[in-house]
Coordinates of C-alpha atoms in Angstrom, one line a residue:
Chain A
M1 CA 2.9 15.5 2.1
C2 CA 2.5 11.9 0.4
T3 CA -1.6 11.5 0.4
Y4 CA -1.0 7.7 -0.8
L5 CA -5.3 8.8 -1.8
T6 CA -6.5 7.4 -4.9
E7 CA -9.2 6.8 -7.2
K8 CA -9.1 4.1 -9.8
I9 CA -11.3 3.7 -12.5
S10 CA -11.6 0.9 -15.7
V11 CA -11.2 2.9 -19.0
A12 CA -11.3 1.8 -22.8
G13 CA -9.9 4.1 -25.3
S14 CA -6.4 5.3 -26.2
G15 CA -3.7 7.2 -25.0
K16 CA -0.5 8.3 -26.4
G17 CA 2.8 8.9 -24.0
G18 CA 6.3 8.3 -24.2
C19 CA 5.7 4.9 -25.8
G20 CA 3.0 6.2 -28.8
W21 CA 0.0 5.2 -29.0
F22 CA -2.0 2.4 -27.0
A23 CA -5.2 1.1 -25.8
G24 CA -5.6 2.7 -22.4
R25 CA -7.1 0.6 -19.6
E26 CA -7.7 2.0 -16.2
A27 CA -7.4 5.8 -14.7
I28 CA -5.7 6.6 -11.4
V29 CA -6.1 10.5 -10.1
Y30 CA -5.0 11.5 -7.0
V31 CA -3.8 14.3 -5.5
D32 CA 0.2 14.7 -4.4
H33 CA 3.8 15.9 -5.5
P34 CA 4.0 16.4 -9.5
V35 CA 6.8 15.0 -11.2
H36 CA 7.3 18.6 -13.5
A37 CA 4.4 21.3 -13.4
P38 CA 6.2 23.8 -10.9
Y39 CA 3.6 23.0 -7.7
T40 CA 4.0 22.0 -4.3
H41 CA 1.1 19.8 -5.1
T42 CA -1.3 18.3 -8.3
I43 CA -4.3 17.2 -9.1
N44 CA -2.7 14.3 -11.2
I45 CA -4.0 12.4 -13.6
D46 CA -2.6 8.9 -15.7
V47 CA -4.1 6.9 -17.9
L48 CA -2.2 2.8 -18.0
N49 CA -2.3 0.1 -19.7
P50 CA 0.0 -2.3 -17.2
S51 CA -0.4 -5.5 -19.1
L52 CA 2.3 -2.8 -21.4
G53 CA 4.3 -2.0 -18.9
P54 CA 4.6 1.3 -17.4
A55 CA 5.8 2.9 -19.6
A56 CA 2.7 3.4 -21.1
R57 CA 1.2 5.8 -19.8
V58 CA -0.6 9.1 -20.3
A59 CA 0.1 11.5 -17.8
L60 CA -1.5 14.8 -16.6
E61 CA -0.9 17.3 -13.4
L62 CA -2.7 19.9 -13.3
T63 CA -4.0 22.7 -10.6
E64 CA -6.8 21.8 -9.2
E65 CA -8.7 25.2 -10.1
T66 CA -7.3 23.6 -13.9
A67 CA -9.0 20.0 -13.5
L68 CA -12.2 20.8 -12.4
A69 CA -12.7 22.9 -15.5
L70 CA -11.1 19.9 -17.1
A71 CA -13.8 17.8 -15.7
E72 CA -16.8 21.0 -16.6
A73 CA -15.5 20.9 -20.4
I74 CA -16.3 17.2 -20.8
H75 CA -19.0 17.8 -19.0
R76 CA -19.7 20.7 -21.2
V77 CA -19.2 18.3 -24.9
L78 CA -20.9 16.4 -23.4
A79 CA -24.2 17.5 -22.9
A80 CA -23.4 19.4 -26.5
A81 CA -23.0 16.9 -29.1
P82 CA -25.7 14.0 -30.1
A83 CA -26.2 11.9 -26.8
G84 CA -24.4 8.8 -26.7
I85 CA -22.2 9.4 -29.9
A86 CA -19.1 8.8 -28.0
S87 CA -20.5 6.4 -25.6
G88 CA -18.5 2.5 -25.3
N89 CA -22.2 0.8 -27.3
Q90 CA -22.3 3.4 -30.0
Chain B
M1 CA 35.5 16.1 -14.6
V2 CA 34.2 13.2 -14.7
S3 CA 35.3 9.8 -16.5
S4 CA 32.5 7.9 -18.5
L5 CA 32.6 4.1 -17.7
S6 CA 29.7 2.5 -19.5
D7 CA 26.4 3.5 -19.2
V8 CA 25.9 2.5 -15.4
E9 CA 29.5 2.7 -13.9
R10 CA 30.7 6.4 -13.3
V11 CA 34.0 8.0 -11.6
F12 CA 33.0 11.7 -10.1
R13 CA 35.5 14.0 -8.8
A14 CA 34.4 15.2 -5.7
G15 CA 34.6 16.8 -3.1
H16 CA 37.2 15.6 -0.3
G17 CA 35.5 12.9 1.9
R18 CA 34.9 14.2 5.3
A19 CA 36.2 12.0 8.3
V20 CA 32.8 10.3 10.6
A21 CA 34.0 10.9 13.7
D22 CA 34.0 8.4 16.5
Q23 CA 31.6 9.6 19.1
R24 CA 29.3 7.7 21.7
W25 CA 25.7 7.9 22.4
P26 CA 26.0 9.3 26.4
A27 CA 24.5 7.8 29.0
S28 CA 22.3 10.6 29.0
G29 CA 20.7 9.3 26.0
L30 CA 20.2 12.5 24.8
P31 CA 23.6 13.7 22.2
P32 CA 25.9 16.4 23.6
G33 CA 23.8 19.6 23.7
S34 CA 21.0 18.4 23.2
S35 CA 18.0 18.5 24.5
T36 CA 14.6 17.2 24.8
D37 CA 12.5 19.8 23.1
G38 CA 13.9 20.0 19.6
S39 CA 16.9 22.1 20.6
V40 CA 20.1 20.4 18.8
W41 CA 23.6 20.3 19.5
A42 CA 26.0 23.4 19.1
S43 CA 28.5 22.9 16.7
P44 CA 29.5 20.2 13.9
S45 CA 31.6 16.8 15.5
R46 CA 33.9 15.3 12.0
A47 CA 36.4 14.0 13.1
P48 CA 39.5 15.5 10.8
D49 CA 40.0 14.9 7.7
P50 CA 39.6 11.2 6.7
S51 CA 43.2 11.5 4.8
Q52 CA 44.9 9.8 6.2
R53 CA 45.5 6.7 4.8
E54 CA 48.5 4.2 5.7
D55 CA 51.0 5.2 2.4
G56 CA 49.6 8.6 3.8
I57 CA 47.8 9.9 -0.2
M58 CA 43.8 10.0 -0.5
T59 CA 41.2 10.6 -3.5
D60 CA 38.3 12.0 -3.2
A61 CA 37.5 9.8 -6.6
M62 CA 33.8 8.9 -6.3
R63 CA 32.3 5.4 -8.1
A64 CA 28.3 6.1 -9.0
Q65 CA 26.9 3.4 -10.2
T66 CA 23.6 1.1 -10.0
I67 CA 23.1 -2.5 -9.0
T68 CA 21.9 -5.5 -8.0
I69 CA 21.0 -6.0 -4.8
T70 CA 19.3 -9.2 -3.1
G71 CA 15.6 -7.9 -0.9
H72 CA 12.4 -9.3 1.1
G73 CA 11.8 -12.9 -0.2
G74 CA 15.2 -13.0 -2.3
H75 CA 14.1 -11.2 -5.0
E76 CA 16.9 -9.0 -7.0
I77 CA 16.5 -5.9 -6.6
E78 CA 17.7 -2.8 -8.7
A79 CA 20.0 -0.7 -6.7
Y80 CA 22.4 2.4 -6.9
L81 CA 25.6 2.5 -5.3
A82 CA 27.9 5.7 -4.3
R83 CA 30.7 5.2 -2.4
L84 CA 34.2 6.9 -2.9
V85 CA 37.4 5.2 -4.0
D86 CA 39.6 4.9 -1.1
A87 CA 39.7 3.1 2.1
V88 CA 40.0 4.9 5.5
I89 CA 41.4 3.1 8.4
G90 CA 38.8 1.5 10.6
G91 CA 36.4 1.4 7.9
R92 CA 33.5 3.8 6.6
G93 CA 30.1 4.2 8.5
S94 CA 26.8 3.1 5.6
V95 CA 23.6 4.9 4.9
V96 CA 20.8 3.4 3.0
V97 CA 18.5 6.0 1.5
I98 CA 14.5 5.9 1.3
H99 CA 13.4 7.4 -1.4
H100 CA 9.7 9.3 -1.7
M101 CA 6.6 7.7 -3.0
P102 CA 7.7 9.4 -6.5
G103 CA 10.3 7.5 -6.2
Y104 CA 14.4 6.2 -7.3
D105 CA 15.2 9.4 -9.1
A106 CA 17.5 11.6 -10.1
A107 CA 17.7 14.0 -7.4
T108 CA 17.2 11.1 -4.7
K109 CA 20.4 9.2 -6.8
E110 CA 22.3 13.2 -6.3
I111 CA 21.6 12.6 -2.4
V112 CA 22.9 9.3 -2.6
R113 CA 25.7 10.7 -3.5
R114 CA 26.5 13.2 -1.8
F115 CA 26.5 10.4 1.4
A116 CA 29.4 9.3 -0.5
V117 CA 31.4 12.4 -0.4
E118 CA 30.9 12.8 2.7
G119 CA 32.1 9.7 3.1
Y120 CA 29.5 6.6 3.6
L121 CA 29.4 3.9 1.6
A122 CA 25.2 5.1 0.8
L123 CA 22.6 3.1 -0.9
C124 CA 19.2 3.7 -2.6
P125 CA 16.9 0.8 -3.1
N126 CA 14.7 1.1 -6.0
L127 CA 11.9 -0.3 -3.6
Y128 CA 9.5 -0.2 -7.7
S129 CA 11.8 -2.5 -8.8
R130 CA 9.0 -5.5 -8.3
E131 CA 6.4 -4.2 -10.9
A132 CA 8.6 -1.9 -12.8
P133 CA 12.2 -3.2 -13.9
G134 CA 13.7 -0.1 -15.9
A135 CA 10.9 2.5 -15.9
A136 CA 11.6 6.5 -16.3
P137 CA 10.6 7.0 -11.7
D138 CA 8.1 8.7 -13.0
D139 CA 6.0 6.6 -14.3
A140 CA 7.3 3.3 -12.0
A141 CA 6.0 5.8 -9.4
A142 CA 2.8 5.3 -11.1
A143 CA 2.9 1.4 -11.8
V144 CA 3.2 1.4 -8.0
R145 CA 0.1 3.2 -7.6
A146 CA -1.9 2.0 -9.4
A147 CA -0.8 -1.4 -7.3
G148 CA -2.0 -0.3 -4.1
G149 CA 1.5 0.8 -3.3
V150 CA 4.6 -1.0 -1.5
P151 CA 3.8 -3.1 1.6
D152 CA 5.6 -2.9 4.7
E153 CA 6.9 -5.9 5.4
R154 CA 8.6 -5.8 1.5
L155 CA 10.4 -2.2 2.6
V156 CA 11.6 -3.8 5.8
G157 CA 13.3 -6.9 3.6
D158 CA 14.4 -5.0 1.0
V159 CA 15.8 -2.4 3.5
A160 CA 17.4 -4.9 5.1
G161 CA 18.8 -6.8 1.5
A162 CA 20.5 -3.2 1.0
V163 CA 21.8 -3.2 4.8
A164 CA 23.1 -6.4 4.5
Y165 CA 24.7 -5.3 0.9
L166 CA 26.7 -2.8 2.7
R167 CA 28.0 -4.4 5.1
A168 CA 29.4 -7.0 3.5
L169 CA 31.4 -4.7 1.7
D170 CA 35.3 -4.3 2.5
D171 CA 35.5 -0.9 3.7
S172 CA 32.5 -1.3 6.5
N173 CA 33.1 -0.1 9.9
G174 CA 29.8 -3.0 10.2
K175 CA 27.9 0.7 11.6
A176 CA 24.8 1.6 9.3
G177 CA 21.9 3.9 9.3
V178 CA 18.3 4.6 7.1
I179 CA 17.3 7.8 6.5
G180 CA 14.1 8.3 4.0
Y181 CA 11.6 10.8 2.8
C182 CA 8.2 12.0 2.8
S183 CA 6.8 8.0 2.7
G184 CA 9.9 6.8 3.1
G185 CA 10.2 9.0 6.3
R186 CA 7.8 6.9 7.7
Q187 CA 10.0 3.1 6.5
A188 CA 13.1 4.9 8.0
F189 CA 11.5 4.8 11.4
L190 CA 9.6 1.4 10.6
A191 CA 13.0 0.4 9.0
A192 CA 14.9 1.0 12.9
C193 CA 12.2 -0.8 14.6
S194 CA 12.6 -3.9 12.8
L195 CA 16.3 -4.3 12.3
P196 CA 19.2 -3.8 14.2
L197 CA 20.9 -0.7 12.7
Q198 CA 22.9 2.5 14.6
A199 CA 21.4 5.3 13.3
A200 CA 18.6 6.6 11.6
V201 CA 16.4 9.7 10.3
D202 CA 13.5 10.4 9.3
C203 CA 12.0 13.4 7.8
Y204 CA 9.2 14.6 7.1
G205 CA 7.6 11.1 7.7
A206 CA 3.4 10.9 8.1
F207 CA 1.0 8.5 9.2
V208 CA 3.8 7.1 12.0
V209 CA 0.8 8.4 14.5
N210 CA -2.7 9.6 13.1
E211 CA -4.3 7.6 11.1
A212 CA -4.2 7.7 7.4
P213 CA -7.3 9.8 5.6
E214 CA -10.1 7.2 4.8
G215 CA -10.4 4.5 1.2
L216 CA -6.8 4.6 0.8
P217 CA -6.0 1.5 -1.2
T218 CA -2.3 1.6 0.0
P219 CA -1.6 -0.5 3.5
V220 CA -0.5 2.4 5.5
R221 CA -1.1 2.8 8.9
P222 CA -0.3 4.1 11.7
I223 CA 3.2 2.5 13.3
L224 CA 4.1 4.0 16.3
H225 CA 2.8 1.3 18.5
L226 CA 6.6 -0.2 17.0
A227 CA 8.6 2.4 19.1
P228 CA 9.9 0.3 22.3
S229 CA 11.4 -1.5 19.1
L230 CA 13.8 1.2 18.2
S231 CA 16.8 -0.1 17.6
C232 CA 18.3 3.6 17.2
P233 CA 18.9 7.3 18.1
L234 CA 16.0 9.3 15.5
L235 CA 16.5 12.4 14.3
G236 CA 13.0 14.1 12.9
L237 CA 13.0 16.9 10.4
F238 CA 10.5 18.4 9.5
G239 CA 8.5 21.8 8.5
A240 CA 6.0 24.0 11.2
D241 CA 3.9 24.3 8.4
D242 CA 3.4 21.0 6.9
Q243 CA 0.3 19.6 8.0
Y244 CA 1.5 15.5 7.5
P245 CA 2.9 14.9 9.6
S246 CA 1.4 18.3 11.6
P247 CA 3.6 19.8 14.4
E248 CA 1.2 18.0 17.0
E249 CA 1.1 14.7 15.3
T250 CA 5.3 15.3 15.8
A251 CA 5.1 16.8 19.1
K252 CA 2.5 13.3 20.0
F253 CA 6.3 11.1 18.2
A254 CA 8.3 13.2 20.2
A255 CA 6.2 12.3 23.8
E256 CA 6.2 8.8 23.3
L257 CA 9.8 8.3 22.2
E258 CA 10.5 11.1 25.2
R259 CA 8.2 8.3 27.0
L260 CA 10.6 5.4 26.3
G261 CA 13.3 7.1 27.2
K262 CA 14.1 6.3 22.6
P263 CA 17.1 8.9 22.0
H264 CA 15.5 11.7 19.8
E265 CA 16.0 14.7 18.5
F266 CA 13.2 16.2 17.0
H267 CA 14.2 19.7 15.1
T268 CA 10.5 21.6 13.4
Y269 CA 11.9 24.8 10.7
K270 CA 9.7 27.7 10.4
G271 CA 8.7 28.5 7.5
A272 CA 8.9 25.3 5.9
G273 CA 6.7 22.9 5.3
H274 CA 6.5 19.3 3.8
A275 CA 9.7 18.4 1.2
F276 CA 11.7 20.8 2.3
F277 CA 14.7 19.3 1.0
A278 CA 13.4 18.5 -2.5
V279 CA 16.3 21.1 -4.4
D280 CA 14.2 20.6 -7.4
R281 CA 10.1 21.3 -6.2
P282 CA 8.9 24.4 -5.4
A283 CA 8.7 23.3 -2.0
Y284 CA 12.9 24.1 -1.4
R285 CA 13.2 25.5 1.4
P286 CA 17.7 26.6 1.7
E287 CA 18.1 27.8 5.1
A288 CA 16.0 24.8 6.7
A289 CA 17.1 22.4 4.0
V290 CA 20.6 23.6 5.1
D291 CA 20.9 23.3 8.6
G292 CA 18.5 20.1 8.4
W293 CA 21.7 18.7 6.2
R294 CA 24.3 19.8 8.8
R295 CA 22.4 18.7 11.6
I296 CA 21.7 15.1 9.4
L297 CA 25.5 15.0 8.6
D298 CA 26.6 16.0 12.6
F299 CA 24.2 13.2 13.5
F300 CA 25.9 10.8 11.1
G301 CA 29.0 11.6 12.1
K302 CA 27.9 10.4 15.8
H303 CA 26.7 7.5 15.1
L304 CA 28.3 5.8 12.3
G305 CA 31.6 6.7 12.7
S306 CA 34.8 4.8 13.6

């Protein structure tokens, strides 16, 4: 299905896509058909900078198990690192 | 096999183009051999080979290229056109292909070329032209999703522009149909309820009947209330394992068309889910897709023929 379900958040940081490194400004997360992953549906994550055009994009297409594992891994490494070390207010 | 003309202009040697039959929708409101329970007419009804030019010579050369058309609001948008080079007596029917939500991609362009091989003037407007001109299809789809999707009004305007372009071609017989896949299935029905067309095909479009999930940023709303304005016969092809649309939703859809006396034919394939026509995805179901193509060509042959 085309779920249309989309979560959009602002992000601060950088990503590397087909056009090289760029400053990411927003991220969208959705469940829909992947372009490349060999599944009918995946969790898709795009980090974008709309001001730089559509090619300013880092894309992920993950199974739900691996997407959740990624989220947990992010939580684990942040919990293990000194508090605030990677904060936007460091 | 292929002569390269430019980056966007190529000539293909394809299979022989097939004529479209001039069979009228019967007074019963149903196609010959069909019933309202989803069964279909028994045999293809294509006319004889179209190679009946006045000079008796017909080639299967095809031209496929990116063009610019005028879409909603007078905006210039990108579109992909495919047509057989040789003209036929009586002209050709037109098919507007509405791409799926993942975008104006290689697989969709292949579908456009398939319709040209079958003898139609085929055109797919890039619904993401405005937000992402020249972008890779997947990047364009992501950009449009982030921007909130394609508004229904704009979709209708872009399809209207595509239909007008095709009908103005010298080789047009004036008849035009629309086909859409996935989100384009809903949009095909929307277009057929908004524009004067001769045939429409909805391939597993969701949210025609049911409400979309809460909290969507995209303007997707049920459009079954538009059914009284449906301008042409509708063919619906669905998967029994699909949940969006589910068989229950498509049954409600069919029941409303039946109540309104709108010519339609729905078929739901067992063992198939969403996107069973997509040859580049795991959802591909060869039996359903092959039979679906047969039904589509038969349907367009009946309604778009000269």
